[in-house]
Short mmCIF file of C-alpha atoms in Angstrom, two decimals:
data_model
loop_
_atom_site.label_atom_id
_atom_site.label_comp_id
_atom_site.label_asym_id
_atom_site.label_seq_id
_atom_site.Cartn_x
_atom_site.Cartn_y
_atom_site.Cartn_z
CA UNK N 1 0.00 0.00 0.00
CA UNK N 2 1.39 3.52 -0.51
CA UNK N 3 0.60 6.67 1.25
CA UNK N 4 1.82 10.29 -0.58
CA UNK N 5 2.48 13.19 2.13
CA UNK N 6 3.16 16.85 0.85
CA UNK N 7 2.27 18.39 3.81
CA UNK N 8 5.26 21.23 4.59
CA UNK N 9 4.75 22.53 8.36
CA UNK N 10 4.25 21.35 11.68
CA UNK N 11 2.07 22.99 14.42
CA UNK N 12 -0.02 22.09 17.54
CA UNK N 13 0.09 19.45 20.43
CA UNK N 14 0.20 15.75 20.29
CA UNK N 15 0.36 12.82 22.86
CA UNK N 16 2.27 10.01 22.28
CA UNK N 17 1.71 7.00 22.64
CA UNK N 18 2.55 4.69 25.75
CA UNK N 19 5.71 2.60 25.55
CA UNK N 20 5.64 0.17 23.59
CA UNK N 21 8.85 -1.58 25.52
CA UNK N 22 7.65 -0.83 28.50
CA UNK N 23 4.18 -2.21 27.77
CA UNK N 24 6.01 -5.39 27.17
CA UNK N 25 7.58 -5.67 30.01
CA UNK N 26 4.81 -4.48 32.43
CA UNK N 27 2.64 -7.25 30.66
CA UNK N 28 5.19 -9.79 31.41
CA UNK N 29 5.74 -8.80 34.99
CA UNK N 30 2.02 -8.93 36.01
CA UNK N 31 1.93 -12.65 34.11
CA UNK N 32 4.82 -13.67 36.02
CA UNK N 33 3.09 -12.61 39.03
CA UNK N 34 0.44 -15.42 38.62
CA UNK N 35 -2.05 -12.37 40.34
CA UNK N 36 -4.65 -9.94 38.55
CA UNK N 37 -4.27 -6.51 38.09
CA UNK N 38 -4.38 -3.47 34.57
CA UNK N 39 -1.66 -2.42 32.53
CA UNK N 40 -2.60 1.03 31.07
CA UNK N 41 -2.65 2.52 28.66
CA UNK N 42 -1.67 0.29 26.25
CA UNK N 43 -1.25 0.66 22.22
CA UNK N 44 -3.01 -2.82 20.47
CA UNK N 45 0.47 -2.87 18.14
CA UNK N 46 0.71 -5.95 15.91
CA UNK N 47 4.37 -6.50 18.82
CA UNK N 48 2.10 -6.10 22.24
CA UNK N 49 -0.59 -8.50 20.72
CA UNK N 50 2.03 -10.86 20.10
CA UNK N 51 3.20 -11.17 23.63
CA UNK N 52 -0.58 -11.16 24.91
CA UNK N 53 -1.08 -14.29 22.67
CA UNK N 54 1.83 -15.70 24.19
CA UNK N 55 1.20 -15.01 27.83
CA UNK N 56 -2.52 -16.52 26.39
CA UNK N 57 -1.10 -19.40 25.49
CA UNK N 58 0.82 -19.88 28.11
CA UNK N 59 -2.67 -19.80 30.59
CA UNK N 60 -2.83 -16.51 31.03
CA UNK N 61 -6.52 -14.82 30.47
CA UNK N 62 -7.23 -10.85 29.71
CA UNK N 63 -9.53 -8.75 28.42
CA UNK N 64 -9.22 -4.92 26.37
CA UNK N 65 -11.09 -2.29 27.51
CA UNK N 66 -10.31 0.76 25.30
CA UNK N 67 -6.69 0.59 26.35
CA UNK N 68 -6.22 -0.86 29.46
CA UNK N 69 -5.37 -4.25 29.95
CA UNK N 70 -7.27 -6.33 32.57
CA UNK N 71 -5.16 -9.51 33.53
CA UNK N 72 -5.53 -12.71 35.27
CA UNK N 73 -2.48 -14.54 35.49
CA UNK N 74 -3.75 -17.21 38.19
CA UNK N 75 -3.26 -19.88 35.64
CA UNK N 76 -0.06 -19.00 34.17
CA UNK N 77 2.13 -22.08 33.24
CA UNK N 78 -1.21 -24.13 32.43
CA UNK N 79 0.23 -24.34 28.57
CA UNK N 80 -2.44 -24.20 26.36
CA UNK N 81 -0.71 -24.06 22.77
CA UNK N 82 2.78 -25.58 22.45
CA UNK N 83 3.51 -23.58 19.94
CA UNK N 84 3.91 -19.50 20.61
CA UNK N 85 3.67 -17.33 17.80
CA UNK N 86 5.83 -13.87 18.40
CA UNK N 87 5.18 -13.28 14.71
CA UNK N 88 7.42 -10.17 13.94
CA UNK N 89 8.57 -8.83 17.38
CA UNK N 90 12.03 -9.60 18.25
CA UNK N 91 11.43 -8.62 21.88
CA UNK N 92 8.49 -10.95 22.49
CA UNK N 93 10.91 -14.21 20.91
CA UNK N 94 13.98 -13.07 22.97
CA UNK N 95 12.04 -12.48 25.93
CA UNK N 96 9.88 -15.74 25.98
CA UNK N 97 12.50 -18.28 25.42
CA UNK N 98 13.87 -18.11 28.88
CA UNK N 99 10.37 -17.74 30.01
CA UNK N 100 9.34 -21.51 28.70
CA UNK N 101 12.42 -22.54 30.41
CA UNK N 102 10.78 -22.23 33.44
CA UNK N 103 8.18 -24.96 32.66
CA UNK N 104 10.81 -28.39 31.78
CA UNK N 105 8.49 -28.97 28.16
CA UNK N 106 8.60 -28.59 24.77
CA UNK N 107 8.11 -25.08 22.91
CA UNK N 108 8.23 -24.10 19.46
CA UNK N 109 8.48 -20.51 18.41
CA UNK N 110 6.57 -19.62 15.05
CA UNK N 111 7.24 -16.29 13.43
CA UNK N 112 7.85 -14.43 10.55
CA UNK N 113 10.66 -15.34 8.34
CA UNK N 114 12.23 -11.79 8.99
CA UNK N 115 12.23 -12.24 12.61
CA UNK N 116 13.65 -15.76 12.93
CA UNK N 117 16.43 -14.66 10.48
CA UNK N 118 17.58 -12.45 13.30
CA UNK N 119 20.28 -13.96 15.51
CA UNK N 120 20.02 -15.59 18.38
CA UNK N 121 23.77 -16.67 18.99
CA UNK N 122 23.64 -14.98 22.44
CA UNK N 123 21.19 -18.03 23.92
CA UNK N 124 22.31 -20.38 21.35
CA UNK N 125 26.19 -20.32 23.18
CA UNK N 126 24.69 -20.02 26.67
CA UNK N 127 22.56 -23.13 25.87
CA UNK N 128 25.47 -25.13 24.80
CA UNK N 129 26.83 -25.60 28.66
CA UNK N 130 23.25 -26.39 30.10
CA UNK N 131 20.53 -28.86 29.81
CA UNK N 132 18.84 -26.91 27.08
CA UNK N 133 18.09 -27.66 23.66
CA UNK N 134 17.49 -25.11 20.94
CA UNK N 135 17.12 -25.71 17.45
CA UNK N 136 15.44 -24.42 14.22
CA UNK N 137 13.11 -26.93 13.32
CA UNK N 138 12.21 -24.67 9.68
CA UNK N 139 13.46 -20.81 8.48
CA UNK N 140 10.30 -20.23 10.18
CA UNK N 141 10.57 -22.07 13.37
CA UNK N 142 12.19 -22.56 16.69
CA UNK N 143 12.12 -25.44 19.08
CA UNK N 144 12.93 -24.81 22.58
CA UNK N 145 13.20 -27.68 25.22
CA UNK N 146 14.46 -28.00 29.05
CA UNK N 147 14.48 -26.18 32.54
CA UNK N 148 15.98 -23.41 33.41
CA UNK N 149 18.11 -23.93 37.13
CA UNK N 150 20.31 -21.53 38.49
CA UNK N 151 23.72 -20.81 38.72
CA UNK N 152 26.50 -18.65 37.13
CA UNK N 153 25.70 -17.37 33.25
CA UNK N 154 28.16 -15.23 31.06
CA UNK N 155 26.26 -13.84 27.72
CA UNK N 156 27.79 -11.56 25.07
CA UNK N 157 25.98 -8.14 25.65
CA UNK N 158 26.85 -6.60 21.69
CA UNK N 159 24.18 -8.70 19.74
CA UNK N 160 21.00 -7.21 21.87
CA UNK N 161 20.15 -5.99 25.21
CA UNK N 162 16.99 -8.17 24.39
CA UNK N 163 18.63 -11.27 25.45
CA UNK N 164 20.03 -10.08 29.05
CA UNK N 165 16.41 -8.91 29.87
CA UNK N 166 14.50 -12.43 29.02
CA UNK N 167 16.94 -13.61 31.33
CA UNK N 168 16.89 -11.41 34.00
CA UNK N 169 12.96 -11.43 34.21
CA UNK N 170 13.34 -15.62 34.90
CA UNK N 171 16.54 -15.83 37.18
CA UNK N 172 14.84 -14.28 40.18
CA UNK N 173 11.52 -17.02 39.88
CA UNK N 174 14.51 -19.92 40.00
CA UNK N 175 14.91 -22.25 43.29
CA UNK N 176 18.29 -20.50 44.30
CA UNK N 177 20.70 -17.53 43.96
CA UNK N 178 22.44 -16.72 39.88
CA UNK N 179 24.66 -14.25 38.81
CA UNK N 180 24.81 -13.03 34.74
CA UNK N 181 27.95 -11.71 33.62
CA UNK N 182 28.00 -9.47 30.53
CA UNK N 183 30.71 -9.66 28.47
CA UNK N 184 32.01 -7.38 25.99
CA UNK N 185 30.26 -3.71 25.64
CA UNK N 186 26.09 -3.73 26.91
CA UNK N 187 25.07 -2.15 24.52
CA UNK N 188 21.25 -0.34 24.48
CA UNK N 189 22.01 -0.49 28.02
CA UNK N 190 18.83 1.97 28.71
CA UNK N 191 16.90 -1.33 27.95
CA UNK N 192 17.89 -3.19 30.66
CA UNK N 193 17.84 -0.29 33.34
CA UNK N 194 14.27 -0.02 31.77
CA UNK N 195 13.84 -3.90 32.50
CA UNK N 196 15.16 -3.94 36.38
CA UNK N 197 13.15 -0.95 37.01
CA UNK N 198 9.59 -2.74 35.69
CA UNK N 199 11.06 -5.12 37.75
CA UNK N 200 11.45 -3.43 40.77
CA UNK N 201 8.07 -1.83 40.82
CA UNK N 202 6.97 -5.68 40.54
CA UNK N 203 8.42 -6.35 43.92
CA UNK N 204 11.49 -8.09 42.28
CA UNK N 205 15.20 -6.68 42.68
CA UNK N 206 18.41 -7.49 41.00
CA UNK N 207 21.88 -5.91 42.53
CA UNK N 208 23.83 -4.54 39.97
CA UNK N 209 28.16 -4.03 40.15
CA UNK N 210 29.34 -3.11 36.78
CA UNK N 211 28.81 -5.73 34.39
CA UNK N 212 27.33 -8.75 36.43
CA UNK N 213 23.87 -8.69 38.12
CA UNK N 214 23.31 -10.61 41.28
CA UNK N 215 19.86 -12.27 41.40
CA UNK N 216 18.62 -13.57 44.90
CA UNK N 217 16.43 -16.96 43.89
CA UNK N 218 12.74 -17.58 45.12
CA UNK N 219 11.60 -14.20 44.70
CA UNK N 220 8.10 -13.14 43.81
CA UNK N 221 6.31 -10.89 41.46
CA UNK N 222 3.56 -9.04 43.00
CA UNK N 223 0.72 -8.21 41.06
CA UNK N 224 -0.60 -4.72 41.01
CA UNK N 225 -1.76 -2.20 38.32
CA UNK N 226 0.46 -0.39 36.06
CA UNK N 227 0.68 3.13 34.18
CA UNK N 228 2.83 2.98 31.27
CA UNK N 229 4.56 6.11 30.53
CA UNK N 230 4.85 7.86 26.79
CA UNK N 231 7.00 6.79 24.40
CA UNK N 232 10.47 8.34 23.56
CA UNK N 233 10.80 6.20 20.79
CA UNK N 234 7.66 7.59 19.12
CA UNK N 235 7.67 10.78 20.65
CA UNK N 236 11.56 11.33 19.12
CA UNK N 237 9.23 11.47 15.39
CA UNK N 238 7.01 14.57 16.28
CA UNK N 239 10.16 16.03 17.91
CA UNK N 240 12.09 15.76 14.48
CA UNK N 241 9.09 16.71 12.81
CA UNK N 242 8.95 20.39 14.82
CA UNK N 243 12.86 20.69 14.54
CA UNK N 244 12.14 20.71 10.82
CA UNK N 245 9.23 22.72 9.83
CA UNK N 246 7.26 24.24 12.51
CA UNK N 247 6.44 24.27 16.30
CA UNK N 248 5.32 21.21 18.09
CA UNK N 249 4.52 20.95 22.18
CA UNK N 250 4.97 16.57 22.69
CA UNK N 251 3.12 15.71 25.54
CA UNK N 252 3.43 12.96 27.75
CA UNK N 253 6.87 12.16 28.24
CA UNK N 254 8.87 11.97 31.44
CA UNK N 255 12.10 13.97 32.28
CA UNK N 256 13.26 11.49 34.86
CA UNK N 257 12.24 8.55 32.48
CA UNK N 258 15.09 5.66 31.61
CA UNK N 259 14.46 5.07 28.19
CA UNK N 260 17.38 5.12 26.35
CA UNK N 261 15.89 7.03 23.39
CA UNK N 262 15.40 9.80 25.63
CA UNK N 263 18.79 10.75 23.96
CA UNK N 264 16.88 12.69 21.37
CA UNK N 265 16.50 15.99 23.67
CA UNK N 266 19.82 16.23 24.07
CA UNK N 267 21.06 14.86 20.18
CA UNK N 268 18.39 17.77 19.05
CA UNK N 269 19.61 20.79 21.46
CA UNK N 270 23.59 19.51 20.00
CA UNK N 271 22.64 20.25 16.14
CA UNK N 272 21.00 23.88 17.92
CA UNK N 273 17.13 22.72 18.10
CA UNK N 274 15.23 24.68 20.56
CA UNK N 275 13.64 21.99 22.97
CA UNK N 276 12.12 23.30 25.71
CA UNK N 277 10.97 21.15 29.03
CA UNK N 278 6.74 21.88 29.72
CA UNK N 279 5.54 19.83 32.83
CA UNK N 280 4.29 17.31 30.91
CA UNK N 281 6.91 17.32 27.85
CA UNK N 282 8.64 19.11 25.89
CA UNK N 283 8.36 22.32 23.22
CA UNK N 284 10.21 21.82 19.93
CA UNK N 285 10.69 24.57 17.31
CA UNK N 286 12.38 24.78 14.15
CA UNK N 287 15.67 25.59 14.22
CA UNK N 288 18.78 25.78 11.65
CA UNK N 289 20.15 22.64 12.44
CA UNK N 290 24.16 22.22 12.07
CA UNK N 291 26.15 18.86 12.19
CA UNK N 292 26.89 16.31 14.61
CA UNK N 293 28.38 12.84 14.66
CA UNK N 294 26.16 10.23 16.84
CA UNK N 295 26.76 6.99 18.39
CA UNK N 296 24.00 4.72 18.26
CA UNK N 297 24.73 1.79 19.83
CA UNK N 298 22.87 2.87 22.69
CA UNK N 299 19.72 4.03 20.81
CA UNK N 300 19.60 1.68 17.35
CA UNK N 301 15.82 2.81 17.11
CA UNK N 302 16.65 6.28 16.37
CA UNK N 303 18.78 5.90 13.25
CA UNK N 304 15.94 6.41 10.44
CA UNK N 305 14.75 9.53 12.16
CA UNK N 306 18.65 10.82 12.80
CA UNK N 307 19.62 9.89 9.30
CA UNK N 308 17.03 12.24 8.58
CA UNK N 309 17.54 15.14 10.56
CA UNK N 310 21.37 15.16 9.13
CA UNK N 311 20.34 14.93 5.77
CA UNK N 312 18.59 17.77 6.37
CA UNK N 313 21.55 19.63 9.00
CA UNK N 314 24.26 22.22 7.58
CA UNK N 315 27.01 20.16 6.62
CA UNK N 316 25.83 17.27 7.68
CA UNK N 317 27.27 13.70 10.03
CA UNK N 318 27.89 10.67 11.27
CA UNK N 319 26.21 7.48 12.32
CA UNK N 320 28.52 5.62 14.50
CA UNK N 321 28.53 1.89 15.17
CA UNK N 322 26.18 0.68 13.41
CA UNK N 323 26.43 -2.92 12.79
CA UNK N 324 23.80 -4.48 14.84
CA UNK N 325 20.70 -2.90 12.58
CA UNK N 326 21.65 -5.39 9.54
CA UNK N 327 19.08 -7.23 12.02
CA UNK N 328 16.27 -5.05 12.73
CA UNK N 329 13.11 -5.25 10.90
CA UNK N 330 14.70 -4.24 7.89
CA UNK N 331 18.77 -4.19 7.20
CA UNK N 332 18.35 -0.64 8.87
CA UNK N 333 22.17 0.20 7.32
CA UNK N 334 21.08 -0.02 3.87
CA UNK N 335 17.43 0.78 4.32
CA UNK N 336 18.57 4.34 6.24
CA UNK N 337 20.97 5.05 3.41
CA UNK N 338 17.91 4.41 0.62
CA UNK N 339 15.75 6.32 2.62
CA UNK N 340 17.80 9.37 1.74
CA UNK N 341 18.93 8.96 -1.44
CA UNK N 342 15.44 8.10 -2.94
CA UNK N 343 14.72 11.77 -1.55
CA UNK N 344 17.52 13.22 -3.28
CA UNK N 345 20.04 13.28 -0.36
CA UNK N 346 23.33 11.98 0.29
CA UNK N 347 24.41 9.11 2.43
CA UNK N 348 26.79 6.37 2.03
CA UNK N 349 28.28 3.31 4.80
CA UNK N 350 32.24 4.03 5.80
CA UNK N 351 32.66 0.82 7.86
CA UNK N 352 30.27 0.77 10.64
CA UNK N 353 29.69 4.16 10.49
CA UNK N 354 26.57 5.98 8.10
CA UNK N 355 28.09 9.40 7.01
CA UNK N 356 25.88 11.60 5.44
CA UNK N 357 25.99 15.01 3.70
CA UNK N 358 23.40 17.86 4.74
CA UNK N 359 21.29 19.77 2.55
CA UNK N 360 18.71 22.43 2.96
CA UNK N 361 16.14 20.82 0.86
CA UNK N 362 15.31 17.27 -0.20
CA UNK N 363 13.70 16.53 -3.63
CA UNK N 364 11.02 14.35 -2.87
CA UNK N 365 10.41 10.99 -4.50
CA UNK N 366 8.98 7.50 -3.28
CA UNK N 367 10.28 5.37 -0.73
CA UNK N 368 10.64 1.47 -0.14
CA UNK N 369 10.31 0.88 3.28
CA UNK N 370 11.24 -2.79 3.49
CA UNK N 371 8.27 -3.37 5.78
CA UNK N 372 9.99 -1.43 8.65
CA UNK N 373 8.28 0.75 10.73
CA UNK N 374 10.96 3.37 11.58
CA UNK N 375 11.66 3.83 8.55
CA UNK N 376 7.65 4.60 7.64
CA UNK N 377 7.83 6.81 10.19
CA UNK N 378 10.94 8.72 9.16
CA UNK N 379 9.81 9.01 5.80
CA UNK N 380 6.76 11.05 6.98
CA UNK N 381 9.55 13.76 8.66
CA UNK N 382 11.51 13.96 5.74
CA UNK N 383 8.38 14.96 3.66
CA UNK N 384 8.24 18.06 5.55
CA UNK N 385 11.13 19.40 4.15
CA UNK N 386 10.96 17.76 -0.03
CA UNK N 387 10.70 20.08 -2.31
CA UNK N 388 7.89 17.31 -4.12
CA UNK N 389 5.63 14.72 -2.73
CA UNK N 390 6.88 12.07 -1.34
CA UNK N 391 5.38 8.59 -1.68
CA UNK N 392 5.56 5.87 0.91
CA UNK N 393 5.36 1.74 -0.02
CA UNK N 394 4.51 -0.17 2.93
CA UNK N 395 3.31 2.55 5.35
CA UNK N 396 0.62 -0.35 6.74
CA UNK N 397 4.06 -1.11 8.57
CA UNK N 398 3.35 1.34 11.10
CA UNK N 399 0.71 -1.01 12.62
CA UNK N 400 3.71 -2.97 13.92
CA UNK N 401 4.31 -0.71 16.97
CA UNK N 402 1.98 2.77 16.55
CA UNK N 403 -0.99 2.08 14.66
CA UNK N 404 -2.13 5.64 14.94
CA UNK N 405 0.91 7.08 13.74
CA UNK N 406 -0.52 8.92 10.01
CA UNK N 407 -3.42 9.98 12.23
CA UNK N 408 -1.59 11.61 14.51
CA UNK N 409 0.81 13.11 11.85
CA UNK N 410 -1.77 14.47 10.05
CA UNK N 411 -2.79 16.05 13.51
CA UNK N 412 0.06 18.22 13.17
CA UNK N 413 0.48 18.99 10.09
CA UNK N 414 -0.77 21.56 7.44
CA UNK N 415 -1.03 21.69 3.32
CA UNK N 416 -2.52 19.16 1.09
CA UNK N 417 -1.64 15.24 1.45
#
């Protein structure tokens, strides 16, 4: 399906949407509770229904109401479906592996061919020293078999964060005391801080010194309800957007938050934007934006957006350290780079690293998405400042984590479409 935007300015409020990662892990939490209680608000994305057909399947019942989540988790661990289907989210597979580790049976994993292409090296090499078996039964199928006991784990932390939080959500539930050692660089370490504080407000806790977590065995989760906080992520779109081409107040976002993407204030005031804290937000306004050179290993969601706003800087930047988004939803490397030449910009891989050149003006022009979200969404931001229309294939790809996105957009946004 294609969507064409010529809109040129940006004005008004918006609220984003709740968290997507930390409706996950909220969600997960209260299941592993085995009590009742609402998660809310929560966006229906195509990612959060996969993990509530999971934690289904795994016994748990729930029921929508508008967007609140109403849970009861009594019967978690009565399996009713062998076979989970995490369909395209990479967090719901990474963190649910672990989780049917806790049961001694047999699970197999069906998703999409895209997601079970992405690695899972980190649990294949911890699984190698225990009584765990994991192997891929198809290209579109996992098999996962054995019990989970503790003890001492090391796991690579430079592949995804993803893995060290399935973990960490299961070690505590165990019939003694672990410890998991990350080697190498953590990197989206805002993740995990994300994970152990969802944790924590779970009645859960995990000691921390440097790289290697201590986790006391025979803990509890407590079940209670749970407000979900806005969405950096999401929010870091409409803050582009008013950086850009207009004036924008983003609601709903916390200053004190831990979300790693919360990096975007500060990556936006460094190429000169003008965001401004509000007591529930922030103000952004367009602003000549200069320059910078960002590392991303910390914040891989951001790079369509950033590749963006330096296409569009004076004299444009740098994209550090980007290997690990060959495995996102799309090769996010190349997809990035297409994303801005199809508009008429520069941007080419040096190594790791995406350097692009700045311009004042894009052309305009149609863009293959790949099927990735984030790179919908950044699409929709660059049209603000094309000198044409710009055409997007695949937008329906935005139903994988903010189904409301192009209404919201359009919220903001003035001129024809």
């Amino acid at each position: 399906m294609i969507k064409e935007l010529n809109a040129k300015s940006v004005q008004g409020e918006i609220t984003v949407p709740p968290s997507k990662s930390y409706a996950h892990r909220a969600l997960i939490a209260l299941a592993l509770s085995r009590g009742k209680g609402v998660v809310y608000p929560v966006d229906l994305s195509m990612d959060i229904m996969s993990t509530l057909k999971c934690l289904e399947d795994l016994g748990v019942d729930f029921f929508i109401r508008e967007k609140e989540v109403h849970m009861d988790a009594r019967g978690f661990g009565n399996r009713r479906d062998r076979v989970l289907k995490p369909e395209e989210s990479g967090s719901t597979l990474r963190f649910f592996i672990p989780i049917t580790l806790l049961f001694d049976e047999v699970y197999e994993f069906r998703g999409s061919t895209n997601l079970m292409k992405r690695p899972l090296t980190v649990y294949e090499e911890l699984f190698e020293e225990l009584d765990v078996t994991l192997y891929r039964d198809s290209m579109e199928s996992l098999v996962v078999k054995g019990k989970l006991l503790p003890g001492h784990f090391s796991m690579r932390g430079d592949v995804s964060s993803q893995f060290i939080s399935g973990m960490l959500f299961v070690l505590p539930l165990l019939d003694g005391d672990s410890t998991l050692t990350v080697t190498g660089n953590l990197e989206s370490a805002g993740y995990v801080a994300m994970t152990l504080r969802v944790m924590e407000e779970f009645g859960v806790f995990v000691e921390r010194e440097g790289n290697t977590f201590f986790v006391r065995g025979n803990q509890s989760y407590t079940a209670r309800d749970y407000e979900v906080e806005g969405d950096f992520s999401q929010g870091a779109f409409f803050m582009a957007a008013a950086a850009l081409a207009g004036e924008a107040h983003i609601k709903g976002l916390s200053h004190d938050s831990v979300q790693g993407d919360r990096e975007i204030v500060n990556i936006l005031e460094k190429m000169g934007a003008e965001a401004l804290r509000t007591e529930d937000g922030y103000k952004v306004r367009k602003s000549e934006l200069h320059g910078i050179e960002v590392e991303i290993s910390d914040i891989p969601d951001l790079t369509p957006v950033l590749g963006v706003l330096l296409a569009l800087s004076k004299g444009g930047g740098k994209l550090k350290n980007c290997r690990r988004l060959r495995y996102k939803e799309s090769n996010r490397i190349e997809s990035t780079i297409e994303l801005i030449r199809s508009l008429g910009g520069r941007a080419e891989l040096d190594g790791d690293d995406i350097v692009i050149e700045g311009c004042e003006m894009l052309r305009g022009g149609t863009v293959d998405t790949y099927h990735d979200h984030r790179i919908v969404m950044a699409s929709a931001v660059a049209s603000l400042r094309c000198e044409g229309p710009v055409k997007i294939l695949g937008y329906e790809a935005v139903n994988k984590s903010y189904p409301e996105f192009f209404r919201d957009f359009s919220a903001l946004t003035s001129g024809e479409e």
